[in-house]
mmCIF file of C-alpha atoms in Angstrom:
data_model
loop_
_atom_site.group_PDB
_atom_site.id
_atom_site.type_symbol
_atom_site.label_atom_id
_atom_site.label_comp_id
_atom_site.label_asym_id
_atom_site.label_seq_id
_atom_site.Cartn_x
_atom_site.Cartn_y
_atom_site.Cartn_z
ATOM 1 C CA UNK A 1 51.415 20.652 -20.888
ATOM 2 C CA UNK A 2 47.900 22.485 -21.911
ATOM 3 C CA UNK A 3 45.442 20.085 -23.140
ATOM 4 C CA UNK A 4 42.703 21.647 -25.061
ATOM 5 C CA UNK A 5 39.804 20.071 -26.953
ATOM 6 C CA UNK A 6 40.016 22.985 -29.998
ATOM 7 C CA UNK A 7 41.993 25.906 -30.284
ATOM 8 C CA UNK A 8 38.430 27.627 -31.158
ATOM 9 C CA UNK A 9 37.081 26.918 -28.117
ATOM 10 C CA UNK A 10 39.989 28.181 -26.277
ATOM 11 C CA UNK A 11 39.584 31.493 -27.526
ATOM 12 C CA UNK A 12 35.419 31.973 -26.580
ATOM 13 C CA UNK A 13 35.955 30.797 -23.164
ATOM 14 C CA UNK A 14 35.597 34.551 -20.993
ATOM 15 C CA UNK A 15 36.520 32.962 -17.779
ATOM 16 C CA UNK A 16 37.700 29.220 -18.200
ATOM 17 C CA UNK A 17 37.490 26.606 -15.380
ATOM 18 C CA UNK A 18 41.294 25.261 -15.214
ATOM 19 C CA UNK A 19 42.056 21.741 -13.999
ATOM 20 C CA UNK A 20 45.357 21.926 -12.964
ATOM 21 C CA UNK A 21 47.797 20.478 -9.268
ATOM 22 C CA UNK A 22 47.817 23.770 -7.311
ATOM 23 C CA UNK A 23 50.691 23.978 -4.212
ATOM 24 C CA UNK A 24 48.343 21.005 -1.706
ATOM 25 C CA UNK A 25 45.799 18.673 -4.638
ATOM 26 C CA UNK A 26 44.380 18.777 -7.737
ATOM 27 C CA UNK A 27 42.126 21.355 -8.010
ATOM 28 C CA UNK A 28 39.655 23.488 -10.110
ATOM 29 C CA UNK A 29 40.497 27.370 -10.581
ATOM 30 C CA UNK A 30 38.409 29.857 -12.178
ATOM 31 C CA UNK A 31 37.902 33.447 -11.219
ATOM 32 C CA UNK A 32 34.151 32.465 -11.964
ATOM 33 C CA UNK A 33 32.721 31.023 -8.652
ATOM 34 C CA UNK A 34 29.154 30.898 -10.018
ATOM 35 C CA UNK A 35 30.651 27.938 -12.509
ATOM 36 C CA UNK A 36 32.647 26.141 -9.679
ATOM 37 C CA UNK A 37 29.012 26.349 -7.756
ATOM 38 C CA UNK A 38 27.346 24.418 -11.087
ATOM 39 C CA UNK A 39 30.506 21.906 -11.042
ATOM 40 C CA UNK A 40 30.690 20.934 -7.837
ATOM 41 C CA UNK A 41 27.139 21.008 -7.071
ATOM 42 C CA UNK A 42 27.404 23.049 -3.910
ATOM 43 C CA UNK A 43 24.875 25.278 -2.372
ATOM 44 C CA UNK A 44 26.092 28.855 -2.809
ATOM 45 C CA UNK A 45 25.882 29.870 1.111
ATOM 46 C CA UNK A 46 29.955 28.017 1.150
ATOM 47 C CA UNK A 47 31.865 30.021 -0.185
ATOM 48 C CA UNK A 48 34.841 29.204 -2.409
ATOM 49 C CA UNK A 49 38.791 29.960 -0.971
ATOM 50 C CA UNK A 50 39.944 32.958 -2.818
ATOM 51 C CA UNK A 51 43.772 32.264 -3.940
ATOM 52 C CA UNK A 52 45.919 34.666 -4.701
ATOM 53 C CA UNK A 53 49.510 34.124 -6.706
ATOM 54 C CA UNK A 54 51.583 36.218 -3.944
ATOM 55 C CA UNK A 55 50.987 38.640 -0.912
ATOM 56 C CA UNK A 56 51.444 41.475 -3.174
ATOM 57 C CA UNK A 57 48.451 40.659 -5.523
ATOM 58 C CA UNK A 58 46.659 39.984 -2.143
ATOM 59 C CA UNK A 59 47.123 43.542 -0.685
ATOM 60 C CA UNK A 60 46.343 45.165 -3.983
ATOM 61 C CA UNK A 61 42.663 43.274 -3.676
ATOM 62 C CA UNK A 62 42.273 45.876 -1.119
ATOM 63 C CA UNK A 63 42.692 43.383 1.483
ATOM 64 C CA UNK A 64 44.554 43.560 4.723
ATOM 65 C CA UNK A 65 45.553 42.065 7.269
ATOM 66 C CA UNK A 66 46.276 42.640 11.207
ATOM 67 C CA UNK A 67 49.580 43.699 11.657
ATOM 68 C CA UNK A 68 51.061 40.831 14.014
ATOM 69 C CA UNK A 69 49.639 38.332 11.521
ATOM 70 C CA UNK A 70 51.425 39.819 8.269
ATOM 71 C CA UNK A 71 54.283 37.665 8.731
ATOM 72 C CA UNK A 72 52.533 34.146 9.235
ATOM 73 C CA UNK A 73 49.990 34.766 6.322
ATOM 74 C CA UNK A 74 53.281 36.046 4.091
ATOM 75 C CA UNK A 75 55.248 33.435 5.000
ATOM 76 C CA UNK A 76 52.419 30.083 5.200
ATOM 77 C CA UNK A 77 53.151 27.260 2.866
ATOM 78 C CA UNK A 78 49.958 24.934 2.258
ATOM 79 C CA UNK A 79 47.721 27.100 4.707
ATOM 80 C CA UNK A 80 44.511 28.438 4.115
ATOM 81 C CA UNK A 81 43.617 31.597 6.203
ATOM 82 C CA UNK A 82 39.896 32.514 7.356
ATOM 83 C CA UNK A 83 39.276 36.196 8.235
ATOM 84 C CA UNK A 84 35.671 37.622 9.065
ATOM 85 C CA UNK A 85 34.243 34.778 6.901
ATOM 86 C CA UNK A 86 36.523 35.180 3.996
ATOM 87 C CA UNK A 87 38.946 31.941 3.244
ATOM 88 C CA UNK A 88 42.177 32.792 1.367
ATOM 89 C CA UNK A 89 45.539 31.451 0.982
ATOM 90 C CA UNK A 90 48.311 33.075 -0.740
ATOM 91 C CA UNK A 91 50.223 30.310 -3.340
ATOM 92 C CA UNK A 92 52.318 30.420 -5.997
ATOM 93 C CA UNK A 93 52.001 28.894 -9.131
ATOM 94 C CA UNK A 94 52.933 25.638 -9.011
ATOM 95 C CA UNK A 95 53.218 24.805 -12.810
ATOM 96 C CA UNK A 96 55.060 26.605 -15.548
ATOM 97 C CA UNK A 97 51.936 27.942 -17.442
ATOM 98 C CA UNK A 98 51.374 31.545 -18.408
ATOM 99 C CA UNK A 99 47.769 31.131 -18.897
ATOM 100 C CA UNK A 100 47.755 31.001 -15.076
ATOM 101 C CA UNK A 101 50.639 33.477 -14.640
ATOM 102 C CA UNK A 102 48.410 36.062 -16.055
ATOM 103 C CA UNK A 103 46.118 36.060 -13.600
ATOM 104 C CA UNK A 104 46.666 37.344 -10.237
ATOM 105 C CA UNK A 105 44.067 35.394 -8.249
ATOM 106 C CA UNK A 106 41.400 32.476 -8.880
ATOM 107 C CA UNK A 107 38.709 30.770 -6.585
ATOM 108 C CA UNK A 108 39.945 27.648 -6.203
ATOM 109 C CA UNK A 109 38.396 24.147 -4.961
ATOM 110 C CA UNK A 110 39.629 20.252 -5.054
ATOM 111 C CA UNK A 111 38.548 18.515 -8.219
ATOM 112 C CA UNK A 112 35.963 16.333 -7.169
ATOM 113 C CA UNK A 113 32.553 16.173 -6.246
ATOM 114 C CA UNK A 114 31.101 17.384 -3.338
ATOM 115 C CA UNK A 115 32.355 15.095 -0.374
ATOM 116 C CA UNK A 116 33.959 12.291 -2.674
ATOM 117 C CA UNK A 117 37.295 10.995 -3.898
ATOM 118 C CA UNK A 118 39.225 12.204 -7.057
ATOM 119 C CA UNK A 119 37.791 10.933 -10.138
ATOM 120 C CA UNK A 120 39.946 11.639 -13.115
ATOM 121 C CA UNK A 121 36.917 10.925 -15.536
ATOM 122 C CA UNK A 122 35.070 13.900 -13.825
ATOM 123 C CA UNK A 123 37.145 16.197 -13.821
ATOM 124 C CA UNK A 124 38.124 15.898 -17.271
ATOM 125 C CA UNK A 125 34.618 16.542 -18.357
ATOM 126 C CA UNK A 126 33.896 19.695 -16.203
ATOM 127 C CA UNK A 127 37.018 21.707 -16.953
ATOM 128 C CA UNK A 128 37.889 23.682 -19.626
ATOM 129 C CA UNK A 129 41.344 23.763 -19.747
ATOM 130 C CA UNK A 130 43.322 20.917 -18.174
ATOM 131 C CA UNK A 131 47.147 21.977 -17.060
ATOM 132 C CA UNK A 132 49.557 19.211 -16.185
ATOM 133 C CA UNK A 133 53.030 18.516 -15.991
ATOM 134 C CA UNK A 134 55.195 15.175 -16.522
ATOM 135 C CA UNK A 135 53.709 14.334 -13.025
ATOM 136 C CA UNK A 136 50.751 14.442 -13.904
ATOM 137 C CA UNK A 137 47.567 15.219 -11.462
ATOM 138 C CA UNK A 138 47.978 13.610 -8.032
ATOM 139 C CA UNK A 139 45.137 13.692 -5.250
ATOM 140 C CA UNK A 140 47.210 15.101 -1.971
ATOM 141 C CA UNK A 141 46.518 16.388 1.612
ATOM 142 C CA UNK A 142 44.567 18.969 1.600
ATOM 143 C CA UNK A 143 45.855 22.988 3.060
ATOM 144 C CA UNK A 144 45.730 23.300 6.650
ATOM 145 C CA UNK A 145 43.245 26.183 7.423
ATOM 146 C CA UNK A 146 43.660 28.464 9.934
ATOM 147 C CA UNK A 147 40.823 31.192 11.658
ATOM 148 C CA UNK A 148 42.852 34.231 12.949
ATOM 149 C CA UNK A 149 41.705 37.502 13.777
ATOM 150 C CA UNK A 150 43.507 40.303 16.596
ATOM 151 C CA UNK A 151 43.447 37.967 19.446
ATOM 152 C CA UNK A 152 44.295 34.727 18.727
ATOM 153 C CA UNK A 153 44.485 31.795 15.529
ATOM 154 C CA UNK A 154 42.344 28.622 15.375
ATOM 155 C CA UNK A 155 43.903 25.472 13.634
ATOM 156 C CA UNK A 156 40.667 24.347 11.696
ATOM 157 C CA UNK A 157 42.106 21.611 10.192
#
């Protein structure tokens, strides 16, 4: 289910803020990380995880990665992946929406403020667009991230 204040100001939004339960929490996407910055509060030296729909859409980013780490990022469920300072994790779309089916990839960050608990009144009032499904929007564990590179990998957290 969409939830949207006016159709009219569905239609002017250029790049919406969704508030939506991605593959791990409840979360805020946008492809515009300068409004998840004024959301969240957050200085803009941390940078945002960059998530893409499928490893397909990731490639064609121009990305890559090291060959005898293809398979583990490909294959990851609920892991984030660091790589010369750039976070990403490859999800699928979790909810049956084609307003985020569109879209190939989306910054992405948990729905609350910095260093605090969910707060459904918050959130509510800082997105644009709030996707949910019969479940509605449940605070879980967050992804595990992982720091690889041609060596080794580093459980984070």
């Amino acid at each position: 289910m969409v939830k949207l204040k006016s159709a009219a100001r569905f239609s002017s939004i250029k790049m919406p803020v969704f508030l939506t339960q991605t593959d791990t929490t409840v979360g805020f996407l946008s492809q515009n990380s300068q409004k998840l910055y004024e959301i969240k509060s957050r200085p803009s030296t941390k940078p945002f995880i960059k998530v893409y729909k499928d490893f397909k859409s990731f490639l064609a980013d121009g990305n890559r990665v090291i060959k005898n780490r293809k398979n583990l990022v490909r294959r990851a469920k609920k892991t984030t992946f660091i790589i010369n300072d750039f976070a990403f994790r490859v999800a699928p779309i979790p909810l049956n929406s084609q307003l985020l089916r569109d879209i190939s990839w989306f910054y992405s960050t948990s729905a609350n403020k910095s260093s605090e608990k969910f707060s459904r009144d918050f959130c509510e009032s800082k997105a644009d667009i709030i996707i949910e499904d019969i479940n509605g929007l449940i605070e879980k564990k967050s992804s595990a991230l992982i720091k690889i590179n041609r060596v080794k990998s580093k459980k984070i957290r």
